[in-house]
CSV table of C-alpha atoms and ligand atoms in Angstrom, one decimal:
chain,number,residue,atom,x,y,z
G,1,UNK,CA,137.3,143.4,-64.1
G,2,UNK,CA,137.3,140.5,-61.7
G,3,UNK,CA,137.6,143.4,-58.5
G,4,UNK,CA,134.9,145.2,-59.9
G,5,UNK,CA,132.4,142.8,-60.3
G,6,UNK,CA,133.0,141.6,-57.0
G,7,UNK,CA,132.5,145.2,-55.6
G,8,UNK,CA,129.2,145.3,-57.7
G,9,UNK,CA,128.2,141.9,-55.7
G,10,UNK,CA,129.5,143.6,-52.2
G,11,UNK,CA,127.2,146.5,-52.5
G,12,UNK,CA,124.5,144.7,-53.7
G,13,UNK,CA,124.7,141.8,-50.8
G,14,UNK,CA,125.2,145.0,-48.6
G,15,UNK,CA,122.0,147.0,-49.9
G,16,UNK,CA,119.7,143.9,-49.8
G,17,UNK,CA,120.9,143.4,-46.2
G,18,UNK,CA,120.0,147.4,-45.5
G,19,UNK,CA,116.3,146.3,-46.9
G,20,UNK,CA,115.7,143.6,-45.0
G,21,UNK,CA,116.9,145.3,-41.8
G,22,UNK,CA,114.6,148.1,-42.7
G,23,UNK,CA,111.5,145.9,-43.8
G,24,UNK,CA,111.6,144.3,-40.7
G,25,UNK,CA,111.9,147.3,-38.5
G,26,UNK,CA,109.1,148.4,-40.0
G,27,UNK,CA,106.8,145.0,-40.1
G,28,UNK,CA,108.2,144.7,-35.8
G,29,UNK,CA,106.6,148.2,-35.4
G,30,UNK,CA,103.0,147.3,-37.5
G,31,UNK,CA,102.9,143.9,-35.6
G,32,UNK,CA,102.9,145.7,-32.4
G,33,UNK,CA,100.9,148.2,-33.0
G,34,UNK,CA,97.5,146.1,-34.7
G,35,UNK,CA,99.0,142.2,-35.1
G,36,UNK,CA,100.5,140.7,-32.0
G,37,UNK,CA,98.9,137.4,-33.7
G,38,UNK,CA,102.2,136.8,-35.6
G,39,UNK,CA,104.0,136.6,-32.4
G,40,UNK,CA,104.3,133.7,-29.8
G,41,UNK,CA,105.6,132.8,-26.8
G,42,UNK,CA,107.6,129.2,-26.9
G,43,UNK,CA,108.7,128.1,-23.4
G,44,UNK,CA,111.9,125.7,-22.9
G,45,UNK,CA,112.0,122.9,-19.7
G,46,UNK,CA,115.0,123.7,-17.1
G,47,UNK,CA,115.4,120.5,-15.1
G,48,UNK,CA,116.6,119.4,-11.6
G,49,UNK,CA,119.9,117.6,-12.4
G,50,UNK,CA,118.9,115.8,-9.4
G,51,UNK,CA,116.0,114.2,-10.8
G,52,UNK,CA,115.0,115.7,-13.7
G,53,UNK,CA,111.8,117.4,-12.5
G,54,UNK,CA,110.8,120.8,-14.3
G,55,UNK,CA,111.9,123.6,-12.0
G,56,UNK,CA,111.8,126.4,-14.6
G,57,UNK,CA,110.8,127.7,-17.9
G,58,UNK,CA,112.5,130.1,-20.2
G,59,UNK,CA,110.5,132.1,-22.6
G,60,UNK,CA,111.7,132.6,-26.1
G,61,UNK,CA,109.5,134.5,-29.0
G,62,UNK,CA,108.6,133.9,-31.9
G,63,UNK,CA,107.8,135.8,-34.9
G,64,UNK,CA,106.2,133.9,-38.1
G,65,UNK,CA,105.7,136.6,-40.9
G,66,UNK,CA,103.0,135.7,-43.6
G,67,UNK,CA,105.4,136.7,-46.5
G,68,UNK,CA,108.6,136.8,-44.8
G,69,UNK,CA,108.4,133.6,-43.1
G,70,UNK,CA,109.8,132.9,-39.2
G,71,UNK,CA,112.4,135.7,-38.9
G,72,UNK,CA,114.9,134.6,-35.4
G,73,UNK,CA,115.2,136.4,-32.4
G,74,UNK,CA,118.7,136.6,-33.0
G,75,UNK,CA,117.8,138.8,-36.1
G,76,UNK,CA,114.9,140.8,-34.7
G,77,UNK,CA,116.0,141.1,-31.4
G,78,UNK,CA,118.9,143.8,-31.8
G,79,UNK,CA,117.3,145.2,-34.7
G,80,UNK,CA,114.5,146.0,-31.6
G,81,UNK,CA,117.3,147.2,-29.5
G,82,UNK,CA,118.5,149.7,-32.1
G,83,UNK,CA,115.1,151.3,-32.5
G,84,UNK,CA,113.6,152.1,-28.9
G,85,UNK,CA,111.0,149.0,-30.1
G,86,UNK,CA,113.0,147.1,-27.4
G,87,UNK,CA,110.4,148.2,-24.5
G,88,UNK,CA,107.7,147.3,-26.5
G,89,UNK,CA,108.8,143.7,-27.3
G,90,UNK,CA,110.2,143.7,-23.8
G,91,UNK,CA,106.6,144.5,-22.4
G,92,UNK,CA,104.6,142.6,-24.6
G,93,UNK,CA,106.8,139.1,-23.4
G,94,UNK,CA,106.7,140.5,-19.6
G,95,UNK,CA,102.6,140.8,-19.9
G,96,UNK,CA,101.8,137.8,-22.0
G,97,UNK,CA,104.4,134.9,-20.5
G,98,UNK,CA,103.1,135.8,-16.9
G,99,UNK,CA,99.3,135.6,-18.0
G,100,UNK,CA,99.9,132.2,-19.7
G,101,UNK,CA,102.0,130.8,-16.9
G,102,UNK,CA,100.0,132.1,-14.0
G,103,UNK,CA,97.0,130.4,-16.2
G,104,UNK,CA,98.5,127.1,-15.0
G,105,UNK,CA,97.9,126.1,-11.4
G,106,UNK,CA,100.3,123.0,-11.8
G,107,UNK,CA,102.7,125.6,-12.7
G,108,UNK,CA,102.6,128.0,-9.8
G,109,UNK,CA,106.0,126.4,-8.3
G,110,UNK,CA,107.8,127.2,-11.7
G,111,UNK,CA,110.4,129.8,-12.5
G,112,UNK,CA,109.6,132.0,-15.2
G,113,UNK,CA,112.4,133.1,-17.1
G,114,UNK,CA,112.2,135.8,-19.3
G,115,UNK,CA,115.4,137.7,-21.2
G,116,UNK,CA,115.7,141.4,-20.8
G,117,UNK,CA,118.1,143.8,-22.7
G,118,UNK,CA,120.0,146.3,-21.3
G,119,UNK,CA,118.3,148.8,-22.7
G,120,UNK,CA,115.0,147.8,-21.8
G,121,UNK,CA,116.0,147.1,-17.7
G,122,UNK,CA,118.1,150.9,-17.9
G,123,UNK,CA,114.7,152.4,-19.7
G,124,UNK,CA,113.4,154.2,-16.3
G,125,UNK,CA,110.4,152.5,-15.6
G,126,UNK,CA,111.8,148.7,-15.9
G,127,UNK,CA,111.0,148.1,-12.0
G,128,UNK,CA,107.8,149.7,-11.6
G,129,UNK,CA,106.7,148.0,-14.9
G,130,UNK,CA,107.8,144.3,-13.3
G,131,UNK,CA,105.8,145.1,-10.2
G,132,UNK,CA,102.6,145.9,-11.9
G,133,UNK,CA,102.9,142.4,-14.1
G,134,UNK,CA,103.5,141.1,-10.6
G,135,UNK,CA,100.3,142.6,-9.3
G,136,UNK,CA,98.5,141.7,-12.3
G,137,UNK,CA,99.2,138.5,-13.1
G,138,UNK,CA,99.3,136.9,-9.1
G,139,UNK,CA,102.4,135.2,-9.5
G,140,UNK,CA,104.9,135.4,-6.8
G,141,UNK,CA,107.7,137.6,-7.5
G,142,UNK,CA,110.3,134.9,-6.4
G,143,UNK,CA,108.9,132.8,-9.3
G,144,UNK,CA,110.0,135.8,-12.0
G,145,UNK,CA,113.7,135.4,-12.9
G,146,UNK,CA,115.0,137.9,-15.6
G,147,UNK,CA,117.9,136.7,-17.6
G,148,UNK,CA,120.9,139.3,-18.3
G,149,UNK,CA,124.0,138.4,-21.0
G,150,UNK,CA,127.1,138.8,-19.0
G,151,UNK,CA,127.8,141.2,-21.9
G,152,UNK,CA,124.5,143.5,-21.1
G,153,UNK,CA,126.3,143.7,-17.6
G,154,UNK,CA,129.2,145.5,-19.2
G,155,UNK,CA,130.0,148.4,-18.1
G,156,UNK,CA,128.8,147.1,-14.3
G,157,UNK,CA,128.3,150.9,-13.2
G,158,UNK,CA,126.9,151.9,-9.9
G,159,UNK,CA,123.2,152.7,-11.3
G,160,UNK,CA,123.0,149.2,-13.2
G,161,UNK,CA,124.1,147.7,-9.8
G,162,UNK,CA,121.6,149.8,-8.0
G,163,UNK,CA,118.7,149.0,-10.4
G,164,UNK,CA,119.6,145.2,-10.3
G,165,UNK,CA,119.3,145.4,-6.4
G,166,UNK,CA,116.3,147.2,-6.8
G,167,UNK,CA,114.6,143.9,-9.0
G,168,UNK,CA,116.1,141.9,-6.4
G,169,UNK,CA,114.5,143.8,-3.5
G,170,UNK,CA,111.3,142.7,-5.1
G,171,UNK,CA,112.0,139.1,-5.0
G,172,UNK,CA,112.9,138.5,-8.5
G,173,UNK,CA,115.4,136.9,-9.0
G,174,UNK,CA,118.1,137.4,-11.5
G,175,UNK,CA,120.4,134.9,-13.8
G,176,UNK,CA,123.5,135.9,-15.7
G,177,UNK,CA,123.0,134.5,-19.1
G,178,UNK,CA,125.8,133.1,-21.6
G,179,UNK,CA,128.5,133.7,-18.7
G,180,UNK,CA,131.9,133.4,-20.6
G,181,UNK,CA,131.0,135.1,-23.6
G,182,UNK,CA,131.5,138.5,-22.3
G,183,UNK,CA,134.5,140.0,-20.5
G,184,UNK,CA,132.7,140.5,-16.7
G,185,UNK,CA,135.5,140.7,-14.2
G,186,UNK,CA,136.6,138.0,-11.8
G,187,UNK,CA,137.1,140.1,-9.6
G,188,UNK,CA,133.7,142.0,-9.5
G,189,UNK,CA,132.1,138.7,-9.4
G,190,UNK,CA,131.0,138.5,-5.8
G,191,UNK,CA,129.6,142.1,-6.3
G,192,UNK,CA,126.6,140.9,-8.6
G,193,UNK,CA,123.1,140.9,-7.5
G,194,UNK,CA,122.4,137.4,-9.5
G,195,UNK,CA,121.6,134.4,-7.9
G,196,UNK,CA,121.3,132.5,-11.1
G,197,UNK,CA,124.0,131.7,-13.2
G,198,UNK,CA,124.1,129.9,-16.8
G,199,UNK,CA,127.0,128.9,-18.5
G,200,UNK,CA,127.2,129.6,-22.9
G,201,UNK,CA,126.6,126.7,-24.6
G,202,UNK,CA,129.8,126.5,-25.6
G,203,UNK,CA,131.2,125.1,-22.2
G,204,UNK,CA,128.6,122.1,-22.8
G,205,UNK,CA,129.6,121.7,-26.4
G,206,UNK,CA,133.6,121.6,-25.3
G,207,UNK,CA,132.5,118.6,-23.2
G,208,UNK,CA,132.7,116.0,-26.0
G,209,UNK,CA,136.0,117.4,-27.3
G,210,UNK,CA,138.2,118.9,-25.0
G,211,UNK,CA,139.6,116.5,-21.9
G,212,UNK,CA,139.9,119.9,-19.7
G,213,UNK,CA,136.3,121.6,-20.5
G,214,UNK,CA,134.9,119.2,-17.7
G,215,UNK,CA,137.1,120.4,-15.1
G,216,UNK,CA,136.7,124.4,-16.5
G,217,UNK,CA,133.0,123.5,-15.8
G,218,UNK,CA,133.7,122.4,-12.1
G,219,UNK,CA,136.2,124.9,-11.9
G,220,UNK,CA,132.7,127.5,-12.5
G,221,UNK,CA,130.3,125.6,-10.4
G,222,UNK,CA,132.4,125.9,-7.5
G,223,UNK,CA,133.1,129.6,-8.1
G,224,UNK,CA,129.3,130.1,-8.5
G,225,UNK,CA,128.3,127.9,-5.4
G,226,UNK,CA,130.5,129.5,-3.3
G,227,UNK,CA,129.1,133.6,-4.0
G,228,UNK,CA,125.7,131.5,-3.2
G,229,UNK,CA,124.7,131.3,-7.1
G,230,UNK,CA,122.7,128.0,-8.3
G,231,UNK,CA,124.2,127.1,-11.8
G,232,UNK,CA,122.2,126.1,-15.2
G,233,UNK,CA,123.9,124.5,-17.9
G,234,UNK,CA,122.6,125.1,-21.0
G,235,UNK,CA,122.7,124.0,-24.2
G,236,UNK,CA,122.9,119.9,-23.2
G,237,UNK,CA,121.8,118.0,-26.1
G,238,UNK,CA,122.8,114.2,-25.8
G,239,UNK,CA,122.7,111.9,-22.8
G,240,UNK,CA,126.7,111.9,-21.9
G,241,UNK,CA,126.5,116.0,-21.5
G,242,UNK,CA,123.3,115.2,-19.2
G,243,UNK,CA,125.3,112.9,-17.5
G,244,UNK,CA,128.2,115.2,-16.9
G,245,UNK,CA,127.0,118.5,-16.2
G,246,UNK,CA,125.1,116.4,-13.1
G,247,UNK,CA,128.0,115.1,-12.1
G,248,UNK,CA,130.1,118.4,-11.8
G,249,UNK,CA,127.3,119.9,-9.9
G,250,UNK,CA,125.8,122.3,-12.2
G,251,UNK,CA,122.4,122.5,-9.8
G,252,UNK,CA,120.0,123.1,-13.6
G,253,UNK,CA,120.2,121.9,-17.3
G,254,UNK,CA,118.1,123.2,-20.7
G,255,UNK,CA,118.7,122.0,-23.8
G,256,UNK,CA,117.3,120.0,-26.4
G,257,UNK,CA,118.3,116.9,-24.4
G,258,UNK,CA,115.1,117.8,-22.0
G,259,UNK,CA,113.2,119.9,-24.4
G,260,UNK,CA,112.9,122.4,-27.0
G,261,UNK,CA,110.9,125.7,-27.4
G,262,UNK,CA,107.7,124.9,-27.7
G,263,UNK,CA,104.2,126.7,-27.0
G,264,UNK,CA,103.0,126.1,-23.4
G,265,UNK,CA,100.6,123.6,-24.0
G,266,UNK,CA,102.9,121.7,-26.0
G,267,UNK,CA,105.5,122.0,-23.0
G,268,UNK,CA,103.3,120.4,-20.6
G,269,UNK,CA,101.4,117.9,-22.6
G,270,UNK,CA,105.2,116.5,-23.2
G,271,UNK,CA,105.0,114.5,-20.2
G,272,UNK,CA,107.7,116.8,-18.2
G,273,UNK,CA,107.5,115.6,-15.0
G,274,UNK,CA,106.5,118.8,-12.6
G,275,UNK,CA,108.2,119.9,-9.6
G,276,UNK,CA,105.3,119.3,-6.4
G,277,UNK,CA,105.9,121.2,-3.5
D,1,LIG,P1,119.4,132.8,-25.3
D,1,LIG,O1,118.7,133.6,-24.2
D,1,LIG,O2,120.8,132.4,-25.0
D,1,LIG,O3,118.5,131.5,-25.5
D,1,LIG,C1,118.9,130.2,-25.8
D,1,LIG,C2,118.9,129.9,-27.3
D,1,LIG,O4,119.5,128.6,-27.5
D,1,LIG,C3,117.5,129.8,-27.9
D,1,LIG,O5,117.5,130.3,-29.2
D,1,LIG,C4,117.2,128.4,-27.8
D,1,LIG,O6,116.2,128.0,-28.7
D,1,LIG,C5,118.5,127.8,-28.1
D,1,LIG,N1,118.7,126.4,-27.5
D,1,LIG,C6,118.2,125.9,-26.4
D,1,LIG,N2,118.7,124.7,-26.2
D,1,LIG,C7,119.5,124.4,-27.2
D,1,LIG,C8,120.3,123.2,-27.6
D,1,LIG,O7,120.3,122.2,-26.9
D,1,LIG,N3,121.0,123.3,-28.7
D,1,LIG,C9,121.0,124.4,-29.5
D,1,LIG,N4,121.8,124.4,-30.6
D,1,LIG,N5,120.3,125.5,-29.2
D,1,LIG,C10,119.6,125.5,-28.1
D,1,LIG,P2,116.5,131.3,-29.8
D,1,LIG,O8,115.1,130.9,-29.3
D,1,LIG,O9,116.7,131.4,-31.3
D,1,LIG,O10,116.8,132.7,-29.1
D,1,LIG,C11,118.0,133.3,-29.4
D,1,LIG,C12,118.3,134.5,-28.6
D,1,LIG,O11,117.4,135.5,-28.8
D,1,LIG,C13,118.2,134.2,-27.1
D,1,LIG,O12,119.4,133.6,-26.7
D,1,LIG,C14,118.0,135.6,-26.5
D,1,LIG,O13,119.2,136.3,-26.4
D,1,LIG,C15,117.2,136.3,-27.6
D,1,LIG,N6,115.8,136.3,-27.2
D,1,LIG,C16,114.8,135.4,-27.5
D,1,LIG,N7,113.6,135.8,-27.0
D,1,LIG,C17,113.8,137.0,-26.4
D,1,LIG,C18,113.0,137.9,-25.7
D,1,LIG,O14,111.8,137.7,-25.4
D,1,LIG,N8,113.6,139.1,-25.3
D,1,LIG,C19,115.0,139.3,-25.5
D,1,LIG,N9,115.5,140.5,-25.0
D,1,LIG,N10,115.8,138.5,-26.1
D,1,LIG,C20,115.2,137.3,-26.6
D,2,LIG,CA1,118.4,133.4,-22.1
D,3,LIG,CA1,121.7,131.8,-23.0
């Protein structure tokens, strides 16, 4: 009895999960088709270690749902990627970070950071598509930087090398997101076309717990540095990480130490201090 009713409770729990994903498929496709309202771009500080001025900005959306509430990116974002919406969320980020940023003539110095799937930079058109945004919105293409999970790099064939080169003959320039979550070669490490590199959160985390995490951190920095990468840490929330992460030489921080998402007007009423030059 007891097995049964806890298989009734499995494929309930497994049928309500099948609904949701659906529903939301389905509400992802409607807001982008006639409600883009729903959505919002929040942008998070990524400071000089140096001396803590704002050097970049990483977009992150938003979705707030009138009945279903503020669904994560983390949920809607490979539900996207499953169902060829990916482009269209991809595109509608691309577009309307670069009009709100280029908006801001204080800004023109910062790096605009924007996440990009696998699928979406493999699509066919993802170059062409960067360069008209480029066009359009004025802003330099050096100050573009398109983020990549180490994992979306895996399998590093020849075309995904030649299409990151082709970004980077534009000037963009590209960061390798969460490195050591995903299972990128050491090896191959000189051979990618990033010149940004962020370490997963969960180095910063180790910091307060493990006595070798500082020196796995330095250990990264130096391997980064020397195939000409700067390094962001990310995910630094209190004052001792901040003070470490500076001190091993990780060039950038983000985290809720310096700033959390937050619309673009919120971002720089906060009193960031902005890099002049
Ligand atoms: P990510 O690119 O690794 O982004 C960093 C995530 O960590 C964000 O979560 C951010 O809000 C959170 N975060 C930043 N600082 C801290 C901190 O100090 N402590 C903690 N606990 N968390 C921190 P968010 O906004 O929920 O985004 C989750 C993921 O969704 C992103 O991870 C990214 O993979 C994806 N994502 C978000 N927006 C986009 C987008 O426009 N396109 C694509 N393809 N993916 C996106
Ligand atoms: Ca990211
Ligand atoms: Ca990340």
């Amino acid at each position: 009895k007891a097995s049964r009713a806890r298989y009734v409770r499995f494929q309930t729990q497994h049928r309500e999960e099948l609904q949701r994903r659906q529903r939301i498929e389905e509400e992802l496709r409607r807001v982008l088709d006639t409600d883009t309202d729903q959505l919002e771009i929040h942008y998070q500080p990524i400071v000089s270690t140096a001396d803590g001025t704002l050097v970049g900005l990483e977009s992150l959306l938003r979705w707030h749902h009138p009945e279903l509430g503020s669904i994560s990116p983390t949920e809607f974002i490979p539900l996207a990627e499953g169902s060829n919406l990916i482009d269209r969320v991809g595109n509608y980020v691309l577009e309307t970070a670069a009009a709100e940023v280029a908006a801001v003539p204080e800004l023109r110095r910062v790096m605009l950071c924007i996440n990009v799937s696998r699928r979406e930079l493999t699509n066919g058109q993802f170059p062409e598509r960067l360069r008209e945004t480029m066009t359009r919105s004025g802003m330099d293409p050096a100050a573009f930087c398109l983020e990549i999970t180490e994992s979306a790099l895996d399998p590093l064939d020849g075309d995904l090398l030649t299409l990151l080169g082709n970004v980077r003959e534009l000037g963009t320039q590209v960061s390798l997101d969460d490195f050591g979550t995903g299972a990128s070669s050491l090896s191959e490490f000189y051979r990618l076309p990033v010149s940004v590199l962020k370490t997963a959160k969960s180095f910063v985390d180790a910091l307060d717990e493990h006595p070798s995490a500082k020196s796995i951190l330095a250990g990264i920095v130096t391997m980064a540095h020397a195939a000409g990468m700067r390094v962001v840490a990310e995910g630094v929330e209190t004052e001792s990480q901040a003070a470490i992460v500076a001190e091993v030489g990780c060039d950038l921080a983000q985290g809720y130490h310096f700033g959390r998402p937050a619309p673009l007007a919120e971002v720089i009423a906060s009193g960031v201090r902005i890099r002049a030059n």
